[in-house]
mmCIF file of C-alpha atoms in Angstrom:
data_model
loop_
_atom_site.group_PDB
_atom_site.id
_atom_site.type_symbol
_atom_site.label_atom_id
_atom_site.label_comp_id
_atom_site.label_asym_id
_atom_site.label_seq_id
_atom_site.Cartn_x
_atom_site.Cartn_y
_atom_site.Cartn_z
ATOM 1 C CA UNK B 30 3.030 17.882 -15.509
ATOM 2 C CA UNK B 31 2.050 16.880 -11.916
ATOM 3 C CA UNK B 32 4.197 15.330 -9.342
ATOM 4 C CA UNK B 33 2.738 12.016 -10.577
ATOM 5 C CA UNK B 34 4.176 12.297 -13.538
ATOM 6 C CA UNK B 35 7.427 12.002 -12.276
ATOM 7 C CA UNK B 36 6.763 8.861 -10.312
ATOM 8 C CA UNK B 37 8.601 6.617 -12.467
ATOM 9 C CA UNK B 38 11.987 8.594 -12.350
ATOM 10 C CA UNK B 39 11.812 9.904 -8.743
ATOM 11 C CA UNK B 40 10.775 7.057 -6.786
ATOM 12 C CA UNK B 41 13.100 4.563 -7.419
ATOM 13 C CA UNK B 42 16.167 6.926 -6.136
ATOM 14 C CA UNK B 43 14.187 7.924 -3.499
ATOM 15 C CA UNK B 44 12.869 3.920 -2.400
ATOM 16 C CA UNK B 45 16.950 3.157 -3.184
ATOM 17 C CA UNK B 46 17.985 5.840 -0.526
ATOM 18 C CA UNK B 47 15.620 4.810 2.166
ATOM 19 C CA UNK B 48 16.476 0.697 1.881
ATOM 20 C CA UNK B 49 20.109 1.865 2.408
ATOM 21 C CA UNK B 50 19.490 3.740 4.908
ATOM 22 C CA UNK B 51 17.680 1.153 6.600
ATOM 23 C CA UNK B 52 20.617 -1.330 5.710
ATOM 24 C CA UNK B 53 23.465 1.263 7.676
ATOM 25 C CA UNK B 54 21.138 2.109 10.806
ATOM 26 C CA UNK B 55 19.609 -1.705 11.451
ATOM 27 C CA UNK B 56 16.004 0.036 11.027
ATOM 28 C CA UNK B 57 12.975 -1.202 10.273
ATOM 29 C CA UNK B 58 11.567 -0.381 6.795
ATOM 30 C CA UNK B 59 7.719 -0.211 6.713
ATOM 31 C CA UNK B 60 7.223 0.082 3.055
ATOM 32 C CA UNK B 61 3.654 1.198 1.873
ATOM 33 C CA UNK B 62 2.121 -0.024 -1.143
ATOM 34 C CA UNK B 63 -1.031 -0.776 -3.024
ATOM 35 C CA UNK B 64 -2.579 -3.567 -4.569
ATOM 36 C CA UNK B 65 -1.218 -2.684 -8.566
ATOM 37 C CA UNK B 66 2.192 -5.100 -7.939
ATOM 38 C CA UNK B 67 -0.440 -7.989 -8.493
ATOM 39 C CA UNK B 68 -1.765 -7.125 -11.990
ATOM 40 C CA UNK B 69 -5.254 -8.741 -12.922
ATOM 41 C CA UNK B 70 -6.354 -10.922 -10.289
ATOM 42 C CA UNK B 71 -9.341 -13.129 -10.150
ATOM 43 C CA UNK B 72 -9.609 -14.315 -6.881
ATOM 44 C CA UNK B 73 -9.255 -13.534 -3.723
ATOM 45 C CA UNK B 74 -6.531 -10.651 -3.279
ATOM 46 C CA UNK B 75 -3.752 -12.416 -0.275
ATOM 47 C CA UNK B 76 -0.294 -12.074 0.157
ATOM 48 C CA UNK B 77 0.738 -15.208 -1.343
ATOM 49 C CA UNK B 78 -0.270 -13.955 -4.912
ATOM 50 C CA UNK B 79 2.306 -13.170 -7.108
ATOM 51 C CA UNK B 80 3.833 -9.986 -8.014
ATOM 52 C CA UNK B 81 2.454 -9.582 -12.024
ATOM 53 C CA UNK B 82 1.758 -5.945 -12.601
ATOM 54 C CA UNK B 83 0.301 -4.530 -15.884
ATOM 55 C CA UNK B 84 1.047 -0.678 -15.673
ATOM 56 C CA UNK B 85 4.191 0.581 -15.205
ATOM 57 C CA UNK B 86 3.866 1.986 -12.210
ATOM 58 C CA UNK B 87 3.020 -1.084 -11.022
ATOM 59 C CA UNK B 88 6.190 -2.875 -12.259
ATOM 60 C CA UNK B 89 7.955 -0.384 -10.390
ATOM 61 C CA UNK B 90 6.657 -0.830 -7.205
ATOM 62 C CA UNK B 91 7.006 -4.525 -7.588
ATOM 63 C CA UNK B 92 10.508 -4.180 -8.297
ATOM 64 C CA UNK B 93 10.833 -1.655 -5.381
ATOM 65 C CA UNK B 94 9.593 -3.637 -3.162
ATOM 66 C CA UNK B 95 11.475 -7.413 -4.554
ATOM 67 C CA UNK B 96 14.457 -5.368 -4.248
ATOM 68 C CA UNK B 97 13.639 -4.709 -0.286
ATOM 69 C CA UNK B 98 12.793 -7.947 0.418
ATOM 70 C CA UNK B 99 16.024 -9.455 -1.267
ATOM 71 C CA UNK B 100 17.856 -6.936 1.046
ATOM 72 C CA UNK B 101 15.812 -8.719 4.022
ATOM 73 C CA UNK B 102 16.015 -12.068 3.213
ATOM 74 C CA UNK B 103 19.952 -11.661 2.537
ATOM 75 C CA UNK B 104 19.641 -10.836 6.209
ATOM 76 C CA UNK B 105 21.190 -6.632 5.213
ATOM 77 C CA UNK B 106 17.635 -5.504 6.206
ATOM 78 C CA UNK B 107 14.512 -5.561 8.413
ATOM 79 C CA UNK B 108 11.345 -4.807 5.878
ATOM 80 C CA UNK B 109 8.275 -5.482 5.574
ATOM 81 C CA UNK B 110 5.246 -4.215 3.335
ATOM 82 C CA UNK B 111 1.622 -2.892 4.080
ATOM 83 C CA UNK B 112 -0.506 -3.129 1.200
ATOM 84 C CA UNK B 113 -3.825 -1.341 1.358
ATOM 85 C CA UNK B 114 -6.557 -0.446 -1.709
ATOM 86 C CA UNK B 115 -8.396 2.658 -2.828
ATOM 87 C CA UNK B 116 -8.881 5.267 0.456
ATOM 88 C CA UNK B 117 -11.949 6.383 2.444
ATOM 89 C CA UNK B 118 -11.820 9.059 4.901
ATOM 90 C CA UNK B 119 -10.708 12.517 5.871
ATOM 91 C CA UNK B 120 -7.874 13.394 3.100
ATOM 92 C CA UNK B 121 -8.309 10.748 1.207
ATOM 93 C CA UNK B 122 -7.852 10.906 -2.480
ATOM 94 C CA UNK B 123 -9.787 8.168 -4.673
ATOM 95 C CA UNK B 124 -12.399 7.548 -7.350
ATOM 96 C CA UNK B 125 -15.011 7.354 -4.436
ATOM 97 C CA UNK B 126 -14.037 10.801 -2.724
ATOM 98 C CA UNK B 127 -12.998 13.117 -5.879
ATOM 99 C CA UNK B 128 -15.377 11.700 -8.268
ATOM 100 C CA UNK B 129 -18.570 9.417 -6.990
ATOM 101 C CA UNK B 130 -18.808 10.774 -2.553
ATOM 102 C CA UNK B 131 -19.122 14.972 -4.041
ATOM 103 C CA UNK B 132 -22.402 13.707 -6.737
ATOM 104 C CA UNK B 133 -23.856 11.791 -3.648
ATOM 105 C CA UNK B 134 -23.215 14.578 -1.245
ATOM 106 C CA UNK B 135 -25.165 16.905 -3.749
ATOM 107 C CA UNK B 136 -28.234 14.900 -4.210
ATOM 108 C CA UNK B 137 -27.178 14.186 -8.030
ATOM 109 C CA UNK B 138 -26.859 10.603 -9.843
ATOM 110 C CA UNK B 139 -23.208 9.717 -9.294
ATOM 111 C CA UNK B 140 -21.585 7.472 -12.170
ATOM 112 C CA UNK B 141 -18.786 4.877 -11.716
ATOM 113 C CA UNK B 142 -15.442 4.530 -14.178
ATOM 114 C CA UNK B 143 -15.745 0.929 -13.444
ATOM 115 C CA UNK B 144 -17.386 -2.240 -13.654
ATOM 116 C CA UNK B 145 -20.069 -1.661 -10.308
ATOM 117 C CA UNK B 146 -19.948 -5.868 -9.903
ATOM 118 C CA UNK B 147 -16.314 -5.691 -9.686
ATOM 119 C CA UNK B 148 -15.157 -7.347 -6.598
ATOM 120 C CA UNK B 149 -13.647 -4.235 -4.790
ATOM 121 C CA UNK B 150 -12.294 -3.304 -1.078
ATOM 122 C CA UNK B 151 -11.852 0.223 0.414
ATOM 123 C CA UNK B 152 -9.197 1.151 3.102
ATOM 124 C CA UNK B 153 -9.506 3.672 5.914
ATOM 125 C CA UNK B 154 -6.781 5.840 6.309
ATOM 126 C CA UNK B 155 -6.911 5.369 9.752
ATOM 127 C CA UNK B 156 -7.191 1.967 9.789
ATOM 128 C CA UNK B 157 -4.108 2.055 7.011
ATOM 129 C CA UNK B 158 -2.063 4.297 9.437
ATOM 130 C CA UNK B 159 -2.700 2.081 12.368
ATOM 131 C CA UNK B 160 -1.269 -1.046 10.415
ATOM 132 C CA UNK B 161 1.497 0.634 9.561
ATOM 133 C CA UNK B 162 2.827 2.165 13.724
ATOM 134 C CA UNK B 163 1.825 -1.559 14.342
ATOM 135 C CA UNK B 164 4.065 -2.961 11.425
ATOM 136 C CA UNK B 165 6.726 -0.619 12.787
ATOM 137 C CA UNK B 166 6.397 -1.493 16.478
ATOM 138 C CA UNK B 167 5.777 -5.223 15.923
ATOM 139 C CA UNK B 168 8.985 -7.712 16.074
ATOM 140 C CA UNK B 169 7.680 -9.832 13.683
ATOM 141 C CA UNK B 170 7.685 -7.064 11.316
ATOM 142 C CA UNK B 171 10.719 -7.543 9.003
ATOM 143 C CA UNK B 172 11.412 -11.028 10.602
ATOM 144 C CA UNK B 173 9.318 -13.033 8.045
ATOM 145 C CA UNK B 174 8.030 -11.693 5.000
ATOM 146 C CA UNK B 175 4.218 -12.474 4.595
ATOM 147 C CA UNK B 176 3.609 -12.898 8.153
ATOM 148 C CA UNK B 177 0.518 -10.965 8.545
ATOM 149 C CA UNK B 178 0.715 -7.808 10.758
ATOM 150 C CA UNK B 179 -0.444 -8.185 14.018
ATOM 151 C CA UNK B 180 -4.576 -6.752 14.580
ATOM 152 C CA UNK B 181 -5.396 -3.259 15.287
ATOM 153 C CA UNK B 182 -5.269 -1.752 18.653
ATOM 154 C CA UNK B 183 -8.956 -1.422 19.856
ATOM 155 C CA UNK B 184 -11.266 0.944 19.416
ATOM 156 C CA UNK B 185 -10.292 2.952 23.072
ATOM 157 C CA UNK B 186 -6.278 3.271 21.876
ATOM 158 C CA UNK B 187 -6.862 4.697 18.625
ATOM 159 C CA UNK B 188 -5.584 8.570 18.088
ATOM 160 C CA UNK B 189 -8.132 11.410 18.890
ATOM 161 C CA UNK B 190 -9.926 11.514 15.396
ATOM 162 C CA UNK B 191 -8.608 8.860 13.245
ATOM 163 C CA UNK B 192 -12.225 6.935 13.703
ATOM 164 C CA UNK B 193 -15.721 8.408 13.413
#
């Protein structure tokens, strides 16, 4: 069994710990997520959609994050939530760099587990990390959920190696 498999019993004392934690010390709670809290969508993937997972895990990091955000807007906490897709870049584990990226690199036909017409977005882990310092560092943050996070730094300010 991999630590995955324990997802569903681990996380939710673990996401219950940090939220109180947050509540006690007045600080801001950056949650990160993905995009499996909205279930099937056909359109457009924004913030306003609603949370209707499919998968369990999904359900659970709904009700992870509902639970944060009734902590917030009860005025007990400061959270907000970055939501980012499947991962490009250095480190990053998704379909594209453990199963399609290795075929390509190799000179070999590369298949792909989905639908290739499927509307579909990547995320950079740097670009992911640098949401999340400026979700952390931004007074908004935590003051109104769905406010989007404020842009990216530019190019210049970004940490030695986290763009190529």
């Amino acid at each position: 069994m991999s630590a995955y498999d324990w997802w569903l019993t681990e996380a939710p004392p673990l996401a219950a710990a940090l939220l109180t934690a947050a509540e006690r010390t007045g600080a801001r709670y950056v949650m990160f997520c993905n995009l499996y809290g909205y279930g099937e969508v056909h359109r457009p993937t924004t913030e306003d959609l609603p949370m209707a997972p499919v998968l369990a895990k999904g359900r659970l990091r709904a009700r992870m994050w509902l639970n944060a955000l009734d902590t917030h807007r009860a005025g007990r906490s400061r959270v907000t939530e970055v939501r980012a897709a499947a991962f490009l870049g250095a480190g990053a584990l998704s379909t594209l760099t453990l199963g399609i990226a290795p075929q390509v690199r190799a000179g070999q036909v590369s298949t792909c587990p989905s639908r290739i017409d499927a509307p579909h977005s990547w995320s950079y882990v740097g670009d992911v990390a640098v949401t999340l310092v400026a979700a952390a560092h931004d007074d908004r943050s935590g003051a109104a959920p769905g406010t989007r996070p404020p842009p990216p730094p530019p190019p210049g300010s970004w940490p030695s190696g986290s763009r190529s």
